[in-house]
Tab-separated table of C-alpha atoms in Angstrom:
chain	number	residue	atom	x	y	z
V	425	MET	CA	-9.284	-13.130	11.378
V	426	SER	CA	-10.515	-14.288	8.082
V	427	ASP	CA	-8.129	-16.138	5.667
V	428	LYS	CA	-9.128	-16.530	2.148
V	429	TYR	CA	-7.043	-19.745	1.392
V	430	LEU	CA	-8.227	-21.599	4.765
V	431	ASP	CA	-11.759	-20.429	4.294
V	432	SER	CA	-11.642	-22.313	1.063
V	433	ILE	CA	-10.328	-25.873	2.098
V	434	VAL	CA	-14.263	-27.279	2.727
V	435	VAL	CA	-14.910	-28.108	-0.677
V	436	ASN	CA	-17.898	-30.244	0.468
V	437	ARG	CA	-19.316	-29.811	3.892
V	438	GLY	CA	-20.741	-33.209	3.762
V	439	ASN	CA	-22.878	-34.688	6.758
V	440	GLN	CA	-20.584	-33.938	9.824
V	441	SER	CA	-23.402	-35.794	12.286
V	442	ARG	CA	-20.578	-38.790	12.887
V	443	LEU	CA	-17.903	-36.259	13.707
V	444	LYS	CA	-19.638	-34.075	15.999
V	445	ASN	CA	-20.644	-37.580	17.814
V	446	VAL	CA	-17.043	-37.927	18.187
V	447	MET	CA	-16.145	-34.663	19.734
V	448	ARG	CA	-19.053	-35.083	22.033
V	449	ARG	CA	-17.926	-38.340	23.278
V	450	ALA	CA	-14.430	-36.921	23.686
V	451	GLU	CA	-15.861	-34.074	25.668
V	452	ARG	CA	-17.343	-36.404	28.066
V	453	GLY	CA	-13.884	-37.872	28.438
V	454	GLU	CA	-14.426	-41.084	26.723
V	455	LYS	CA	-11.689	-42.732	24.741
V	456	VAL	CA	-11.709	-41.914	20.693
V	457	ASN	CA	-9.255	-43.601	17.967
V	458	VAL	CA	-8.149	-41.462	15.203
V	459	GLY	CA	-6.655	-43.094	12.152
V	460	TYR	CA	-4.913	-41.843	8.994
V	461	LEU	CA	-4.771	-44.084	5.655
V	462	GLY	CA	-2.773	-43.024	2.923
V	463	GLY	CA	0.495	-43.053	1.093
V	464	SER	CA	4.013	-41.466	1.883
V	465	ILE	CA	2.822	-37.995	2.459
V	466	THR	CA	0.548	-39.730	5.447
V	467	MET	CA	3.324	-42.289	6.332
V	468	GLY	CA	5.394	-38.901	7.131
V	469	CYS	CA	8.155	-39.171	4.158
V	470	ASP	CA	10.715	-36.223	4.695
V	471	ALA	CA	9.477	-35.244	8.052
V	472	THR	CA	12.465	-35.520	10.498
V	473	ALA	CA	10.610	-37.569	13.075
V	474	PRO	CA	7.082	-39.550	13.136
V	475	GLU	CA	5.985	-37.292	15.606
V	476	LYS	CA	6.294	-34.427	13.173
V	477	CYS	CA	4.242	-35.652	10.327
V	478	TYR	CA	0.791	-33.942	9.575
V	479	ALA	CA	-1.205	-36.905	10.872
V	480	TYR	CA	0.317	-36.911	14.314
V	481	LEU	CA	0.257	-33.104	14.337
V	482	SER	CA	-3.408	-33.074	13.416
V	483	CYS	CA	-4.259	-35.667	15.864
V	484	GLN	CA	-2.951	-33.374	18.740
V	485	TRP	CA	-5.475	-31.111	17.885
V	486	TRP	CA	-8.046	-33.708	19.713
V	487	ARG	CA	-5.470	-34.051	22.716
V	488	GLU	CA	-5.275	-30.534	22.920
V	489	LYS	CA	-9.200	-29.633	22.406
V	490	PHE	CA	-10.162	-32.666	25.147
V	491	PRO	CA	-7.730	-33.085	27.652
V	492	ARG	CA	-9.851	-35.348	29.577
V	493	ALA	CA	-9.947	-37.810	26.604
V	494	GLU	CA	-7.731	-40.728	26.032
V	495	VAL	CA	-6.921	-40.210	22.261
V	496	GLY	CA	-5.674	-43.164	20.305
V	497	TYR	CA	-3.762	-42.737	17.075
V	498	CYS	CA	-2.981	-44.893	14.275
V	499	ASN	CA	-0.988	-43.967	11.020
V	500	ALA	CA	-1.598	-46.506	8.327
V	501	GLY	CA	0.529	-44.579	5.575
V	502	ILE	CA	2.347	-46.590	3.232
V	503	GLY	CA	4.674	-44.775	0.629
V	504	ALA	CA	3.762	-45.349	-3.344
V	505	THR	CA	0.589	-46.969	-2.645
V	506	THR	CA	-2.930	-46.024	-4.019
V	507	SER	CA	-6.559	-46.550	-2.706
V	508	GLN	CA	-6.555	-49.913	-4.515
V	509	PHE	CA	-3.985	-51.316	-2.155
V	510	GLY	CA	-5.746	-49.482	0.623
V	511	VAL	CA	-9.162	-51.131	0.324
V	512	ALA	CA	-7.425	-54.415	0.439
V	513	ARG	CA	-5.372	-53.857	3.640
V	514	ALA	CA	-7.864	-51.483	5.427
V	515	ASP	CA	-8.742	-54.263	7.901
V	516	ALA	CA	-5.229	-55.481	8.527
V	517	ASP	CA	-3.574	-52.111	8.792
V	518	LEU	CA	-6.217	-49.861	10.381
V	519	LEU	CA	-9.650	-51.193	10.990
V	520	TYR	CA	-8.746	-53.594	13.909
V	521	THR	CA	-8.269	-50.434	16.005
V	522	LYS	CA	-11.971	-49.833	15.534
V	523	PRO	CA	-11.474	-45.951	14.868
V	524	ASP	CA	-13.914	-43.472	15.551
V	525	LEU	CA	-12.851	-41.055	12.571
V	526	VAL	CA	-10.769	-41.834	9.737
V	527	PHE	CA	-8.789	-39.429	7.368
V	528	ILE	CA	-8.194	-40.849	3.887
V	529	GLU	CA	-5.228	-39.164	1.826
V	530	PHE	CA	-4.504	-40.797	-1.987
V	531	SER	CA	-4.688	-37.780	-3.993
V	532	VAL	CA	-1.490	-37.640	-5.313
V	533	ASN	CA	-0.986	-41.445	-5.902
V	534	ASP	CA	-4.294	-42.262	-7.343
V	535	GLU	CA	-4.448	-41.466	-10.920
V	536	ASN	CA	-7.417	-39.321	-12.229
V	537	THR	CA	-8.959	-42.150	-13.738
V	538	GLU	CA	-12.393	-44.217	-13.978
V	539	HIS	CA	-10.252	-47.171	-12.578
V	540	PHE	CA	-9.224	-45.031	-9.408
V	541	LYS	CA	-12.461	-43.565	-8.893
V	542	GLU	CA	-13.619	-47.025	-8.283
V	543	THR	CA	-11.181	-48.274	-6.081
V	544	TYR	CA	-11.463	-44.960	-3.891
V	545	GLU	CA	-15.224	-45.264	-3.698
V	546	GLY	CA	-14.896	-49.357	-2.950
V	547	LEU	CA	-12.325	-47.862	0.114
V	548	ALA	CA	-14.809	-45.070	1.107
V	549	ARG	CA	-17.484	-47.688	1.388
V	550	HIS	CA	-15.650	-50.172	2.911
V	551	ILE	CA	-14.336	-47.725	5.930
V	552	TYR	CA	-17.652	-45.965	6.272
V	553	THR	CA	-19.670	-49.142	6.858
V	554	SER	CA	-17.107	-50.918	8.882
V	555	GLN	CA	-17.816	-52.281	12.825
V	556	SER	CA	-16.939	-48.996	14.620
V	557	ARG	CA	-19.004	-46.810	12.101
V	558	PRO	CA	-16.154	-44.226	11.961
V	559	ALA	CA	-16.558	-40.470	10.813
V	560	VAL	CA	-14.634	-40.451	7.389
V	561	VAL	CA	-12.990	-37.227	6.179
V	562	LEU	CA	-11.739	-36.939	2.599
V	563	LEU	CA	-7.861	-35.181	2.471
V	564	HIS	CA	-7.403	-33.924	-1.065
V	565	ASN	CA	-3.432	-32.981	-1.381
V	566	SER	CA	-1.729	-32.065	-4.845
V	567	PHE	CA	1.593	-31.615	-6.069
V	568	PHE	CA	2.666	-28.201	-4.614
V	569	SER	CA	3.640	-26.118	-7.561
V	570	THR	CA	1.454	-27.440	-10.362
V	571	GLY	CA	-1.706	-28.491	-8.126
V	572	GLU	CA	-2.110	-31.922	-10.003
V	573	GLY	CA	-3.674	-34.678	-8.252
V	574	SER	CA	-6.963	-36.674	-8.292
V	575	GLY	CA	-8.962	-34.580	-6.122
V	576	GLU	CA	-11.662	-34.173	-8.966
V	577	ILE	CA	-12.596	-37.910	-8.779
V	578	HIS	CA	-12.185	-38.277	-5.196
V	579	ILE	CA	-14.218	-35.098	-4.421
V	580	ALA	CA	-16.998	-36.700	-6.673
V	581	VAL	CA	-16.962	-39.840	-4.307
V	582	GLY	CA	-17.096	-37.433	-1.486
V	583	LYS	CA	-20.118	-35.676	-2.818
V	584	TYR	CA	-21.833	-38.856	-3.672
V	585	TYR	CA	-21.730	-40.251	-0.125
V	586	ASP	CA	-22.017	-36.797	1.465
V	587	LEU	CA	-18.824	-37.005	3.097
V	588	PRO	CA	-16.815	-33.791	4.346
V	589	CYS	CA	-13.907	-33.173	1.824
V	590	VAL	CA	-11.041	-30.950	2.996
V	591	SER	CA	-8.775	-29.558	0.231
V	592	ILE	CA	-5.061	-29.081	1.588
V	593	LYS	CA	-4.389	-28.190	-2.106
V	594	ASN	CA	-6.595	-24.733	-1.707
V	595	ASN	CA	-4.480	-23.795	1.131
V	596	VAL	CA	-0.993	-24.855	0.178
V	597	HIS	CA	-0.930	-24.743	-3.579
V	598	GLY	CA	-3.312	-21.411	-3.354
V	599	ARG	CA	-0.593	-19.617	-1.659
V	600	ILE	CA	1.892	-20.867	-3.650
V	601	ALA	CA	0.184	-19.972	-6.993
V	602	ALA	CA	-0.593	-16.494	-5.681
V	603	GLY	CA	3.536	-16.012	-5.575
V	604	GLU	CA	2.566	-15.540	-1.120
V	605	LEU	CA	4.739	-18.895	-0.390
V	606	ALA	CA	8.013	-20.463	-1.981
V	607	ALA	CA	7.481	-24.227	-2.595
V	608	GLU	CA	11.182	-24.646	-1.452
V	609	THR	CA	10.313	-23.558	1.844
V	610	ILE	CA	7.947	-26.713	2.462
V	611	THR	CA	9.315	-29.346	0.285
V	612	ALA	CA	12.451	-30.645	-1.473
V	613	ASP	CA	10.761	-32.215	-4.312
V	614	ASP	CA	7.490	-30.406	-5.073
V	615	LEU	CA	5.515	-33.531	-3.679
V	616	HIS	CA	6.850	-34.788	-0.021
V	617	PRO	CA	6.371	-31.853	2.782
V	618	ASN	CA	9.358	-31.226	4.989
V	619	ASP	CA	8.802	-30.467	8.597
V	620	ALA	CA	7.356	-26.845	7.813
V	621	GLY	CA	4.955	-28.420	5.452
V	622	HIS	CA	3.571	-30.885	7.399
V	623	ILE	CA	2.701	-28.322	9.807
V	624	MET	CA	0.886	-26.480	7.241
V	625	LEU	CA	-0.875	-29.616	6.202
V	626	ALA	CA	-2.045	-30.335	10.066
V	627	ASP	CA	-3.069	-26.743	10.522
V	628	THR	CA	-5.311	-27.148	7.634
V	629	ILE	CA	-6.973	-29.817	9.258
V	630	ARG	CA	-6.848	-28.202	12.391
V	631	TYR	CA	-8.764	-25.491	11.077
V	632	PHE	CA	-11.274	-27.947	9.783
V	633	LEU	CA	-11.649	-29.619	13.059
V	634	ASP	CA	-12.266	-25.875	14.775
V	635	GLY	CA	-15.246	-25.194	12.408
V	636	VAL	CA	-16.804	-28.414	13.224
V	637	TYR	CA	-16.364	-27.851	16.968
V	638	ALA	CA	-17.809	-24.423	16.671
V	639	ARG	CA	-20.938	-26.159	15.369
V	640	MET	CA	-20.560	-29.273	17.446
V	641	GLU	CA	-23.899	-28.556	19.404
V	642	GLU	CA	-25.918	-28.174	16.228
V	643	PRO	CA	-28.404	-31.223	15.799
V	644	GLU	CA	-27.636	-32.914	12.546
V	645	GLU	CA	-29.170	-36.237	11.337
V	646	GLU	CA	-26.990	-38.614	9.558
V	647	SER	CA	-27.379	-39.068	6.050
V	648	VAL	CA	-29.068	-41.850	4.435
V	649	PHE	CA	-26.011	-44.191	3.000
V	650	PRO	CA	-26.530	-44.750	-0.838
V	651	ALA	CA	-27.419	-48.107	-1.619
V	652	ARG	CA	-26.617	-47.826	-5.342
V	653	PRO	CA	-22.824	-47.286	-5.879
V	654	LEU	CA	-21.321	-44.432	-8.109
V	655	THR	CA	-19.098	-46.823	-10.058
V	656	PRO	CA	-19.513	-50.627	-10.732
V	657	ASN	CA	-17.915	-50.765	-7.129
V	658	ARG	CA	-15.859	-53.991	-7.811
V	659	TYR	CA	-13.466	-53.176	-4.871
V	660	GLU	CA	-15.178	-52.642	-1.909
V	661	HIS	CA	-14.481	-56.043	-0.546
V	662	SER	CA	-10.752	-56.765	-2.161
V	663	ARG	CA	-9.123	-59.337	-0.118
V	664	ARG	CA	-5.109	-59.706	-0.020
V	665	ILE	CA	-3.823	-62.812	-0.283
V	666	ARG	CA	-0.129	-63.809	1.030
V	667	ASN	CA	1.590	-66.899	1.463
V	668	GLN	CA	-0.081	-67.857	4.651
V	669	GLU	CA	-3.683	-67.579	3.179
V	670	MET	CA	-3.034	-69.184	-0.165
V	671	GLU	CA	-2.065	-72.871	-1.477
V	672	ALA	CA	-1.014	-72.884	-4.799
V	673	ASP	CA	-2.457	-75.405	-7.176
V	674	THR	CA	1.209	-75.821	-8.439
V	675	CYS	CA	4.603	-74.153	-7.500
V	676	ARG	CA	7.864	-75.025	-9.025
V	677	GLY	CA	10.824	-72.766	-8.227
V	678	PHE	CA	9.384	-70.336	-5.990
V	679	SER	CA	10.048	-70.429	-2.166
V	680	GLU	CA	8.090	-69.158	0.286
V	681	ASP	CA	9.089	-66.297	2.452
V	682	HIS	CA	8.404	-66.470	6.392
V	683	SER	CA	10.615	-64.102	7.927
V	684	PRO	CA	8.681	-62.047	10.267
V	685	GLN	CA	7.203	-58.489	9.176
V	686	LYS	CA	7.959	-56.094	11.719
V	687	HIS	CA	5.461	-53.254	10.634
V	688	MET	CA	3.203	-52.557	7.965
V	689	THR	CA	5.717	-50.478	6.089
V	690	ASP	CA	7.989	-53.757	6.138
V	691	ILE	CA	6.565	-54.518	3.019
V	692	PHE	CA	8.474	-57.020	1.417
V	693	LYS	CA	7.699	-60.028	3.395
V	694	CYS	CA	5.336	-63.040	3.423
V	695	GLY	CA	5.336	-63.508	-0.467
V	696	TRP	CA	7.187	-65.900	-2.653
V	697	GLU	CA	10.729	-65.386	-4.007
V	698	THR	CA	12.832	-67.038	-7.131
V	699	TRP	CA	15.764	-66.551	-9.008
V	700	GLU	CA	15.160	-69.468	-11.457
V	701	GLN	CA	13.993	-68.964	-15.161
V	702	GLY	CA	10.842	-70.587	-15.818
V	703	ALA	CA	10.039	-71.036	-12.263
V	704	TYR	CA	6.193	-70.695	-11.942
V	705	MET	CA	3.125	-70.604	-9.904
V	706	GLU	CA	-0.499	-71.516	-10.866
V	707	PHE	CA	-3.652	-71.310	-8.489
V	708	THR	CA	-7.474	-70.715	-9.042
V	709	MET	CA	-9.471	-67.959	-8.150
V	710	THR	CA	-12.850	-66.468	-7.973
V	711	GLY	CA	-13.753	-62.674	-8.279
V	712	SER	CA	-14.126	-59.993	-11.104
V	713	THR	CA	-10.824	-58.463	-10.476
V	714	LEU	CA	-7.171	-59.826	-10.105
V	715	ALA	CA	-3.857	-57.626	-8.948
V	716	VAL	CA	-0.483	-58.692	-8.534
V	717	GLN	CA	1.743	-57.089	-5.914
V	718	TYR	CA	5.579	-57.352	-6.526
V	719	ARG	CA	8.753	-55.841	-5.962
V	720	ARG	CA	10.537	-53.540	-8.501
V	721	THR	CA	13.982	-53.266	-7.632
V	722	VAL	CA	16.869	-50.503	-8.171
V	723	ASN	CA	19.302	-53.409	-7.677
V	724	LYS	CA	19.505	-54.539	-11.008
V	725	PRO	CA	19.496	-56.829	-13.296
V	726	ALA	CA	16.917	-58.397	-12.048
V	727	PRO	CA	14.204	-60.819	-13.334
V	728	ALA	CA	10.799	-60.387	-15.247
V	729	ALA	CA	7.716	-62.315	-14.891
V	730	ARG	CA	4.487	-62.509	-16.680
V	731	VAL	CA	1.043	-63.403	-15.670
V	732	ILE	CA	-1.313	-65.697	-17.608
V	733	VAL	CA	-5.024	-65.923	-17.165
V	734	ASP	CA	-7.122	-69.124	-18.277
V	735	GLY	CA	-4.569	-69.917	-20.893
V	736	ASP	CA	-4.466	-66.581	-22.599
V	737	GLU	CA	-0.726	-66.479	-23.614
V	738	ALA	CA	-1.189	-63.605	-25.977
V	739	GLY	CA	-2.942	-61.764	-23.445
V	740	ALA	CA	-0.197	-62.222	-20.774
V	741	VAL	CA	0.865	-59.180	-18.606
V	742	LEU	CA	4.555	-58.415	-17.849
V	743	LEU	CA	5.768	-58.127	-14.406
V	744	ASP	CA	9.352	-56.136	-14.827
V	745	GLY	CA	11.130	-56.739	-11.595
V	746	GLU	CA	13.636	-53.691	-12.529
V	747	PHE	CA	13.110	-50.336	-11.383
V	748	ASP	CA	14.436	-47.084	-12.968
V	749	GLU	CA	14.053	-44.708	-10.255
V	750	THR	CA	16.927	-43.994	-7.753
V	751	TRP	CA	14.974	-43.404	-4.346
V	752	GLY	CA	14.364	-47.335	-3.534
V	753	ASP	CA	12.517	-50.397	-4.255
V	754	LEU	CA	8.821	-50.226	-5.373
V	755	LEU	CA	6.046	-52.063	-3.951
V	756	ALA	CA	4.303	-52.322	-7.592
V	757	LEU	CA	0.643	-53.167	-7.793
V	758	THR	CA	-0.566	-54.327	-11.561
V	759	THR	CA	-4.073	-54.865	-12.391
V	760	ILE	CA	-4.422	-58.160	-14.508
V	761	PHE	CA	-8.062	-58.032	-15.144
V	762	GLU	CA	-11.195	-56.431	-14.640
V	763	LYS	CA	-14.452	-58.295	-15.512
V	764	GLU	CA	-18.073	-57.193	-15.349
V	765	LYS	CA	-19.149	-60.361	-13.450
V	766	PRO	CA	-17.181	-62.391	-10.958
V	767	GLY	CA	-16.001	-66.086	-11.963
V	768	GLU	CA	-13.330	-68.741	-11.679
V	769	HIS	CA	-10.159	-68.076	-13.226
V	770	HIS	CA	-7.071	-70.217	-13.660
V	771	VAL	CA	-4.032	-67.865	-12.985
V	772	ARG	CA	-0.098	-68.661	-13.968
V	773	ILE	CA	2.524	-66.384	-12.800
V	774	GLU	CA	5.997	-67.535	-14.547
V	775	VAL	CA	9.444	-66.084	-14.584
V	776	CYS	CA	10.359	-65.191	-18.358
V	777	ARG	CA	13.633	-63.216	-17.768
V	778	THR	CA	16.727	-63.755	-15.633
V	779	HIS	CA	20.180	-62.855	-16.439
V	780	GLU	CA	23.115	-64.594	-15.874
V	781	LYS	CA	24.218	-62.576	-12.705
V	782	ASP	CA	21.154	-61.171	-11.377
V	783	ALA	CA	21.497	-58.733	-8.420
V	784	SER	CA	17.968	-59.356	-6.809
V	785	GLY	CA	15.323	-62.290	-7.384
V	786	PHE	CA	12.066	-62.121	-8.568
V	787	TYR	CA	9.533	-61.067	-5.279
V	788	LEU	CA	5.878	-61.804	-5.623
V	789	VAL	CA	4.522	-59.861	-2.615
V	790	SER	CA	0.474	-60.837	-2.847
V	791	VAL	CA	-2.420	-61.208	-4.954
V	792	ILE	CA	-5.397	-59.010	-4.640
V	793	THR	CA	-8.726	-60.140	-5.646
V	794	ALA	CA	-12.128	-58.629	-5.214
């Protein structure tokens, strides 16, 4: 039976040759690995159990459709993160599993700007050209009631690279906007799905996969990968540097955190911490972009720091360690600079504000260069 909302979810068919090949392998009983990379929705925020999030539920499609196949599952969702962080952590958190299929979902975390169009393109290129040559499917979520999100720029990337684009927005927000579905039945905050909402998201993906499966035996040649990127593409080979990978030129007042990181979502680990006014770190980096990742905490008061590049104090960037939301501490990512060409830069991070009785220290999680 036709459903106008589900029938509208494929906003770019894209080339499906890789995806069909994964299905053929699964039908032969071979092992296939399915991965998901995204923010809090992918992580499963507001699902009552990890097995009730959309990623796990949609991965079950593969086990049900191909019972002879061994299906690996990797959920690399981290809440409140963007594609800028996603491309820097893709190798460590997802690509080590050598996925055969990757779903990418950052549409409610990325902003609808040229900056995030570039970081998202870097992520798509990085995953598509990785060692296991996975099929890549782009998922486009939105705020449930308003339909707001960064789908516009993400779909532009998908069309340029001939990648399948699946609009969850068209199914879920479409029904809400038409008055056929009450938002409160699937979400408590208009952003994170509850168990029923995760089922709707998973059903959207399963509908898309059913459609590809129905045409699995139709021959299809893989598209030619564009050599020329859509954007300046400075982020495709981003590198995340934590305390194990960096020896500072100078370090005073910061201590390294060597407590073990239990899981990728155990986010405030392997960095540097200080409670001291005037504490600083200096290092030299080569690249065209620099971003700093740090903790913004609800436990206030907390220190602030500033980043000075190449001695330019007037252009210093503030890193405020205090967070005004109430839901928990934020893994903040602040872009310090984006240059047209790579070069060598001297970077100083120094604490510029403390309080007599700080409730938290300043925690520098990592620096990300490209």
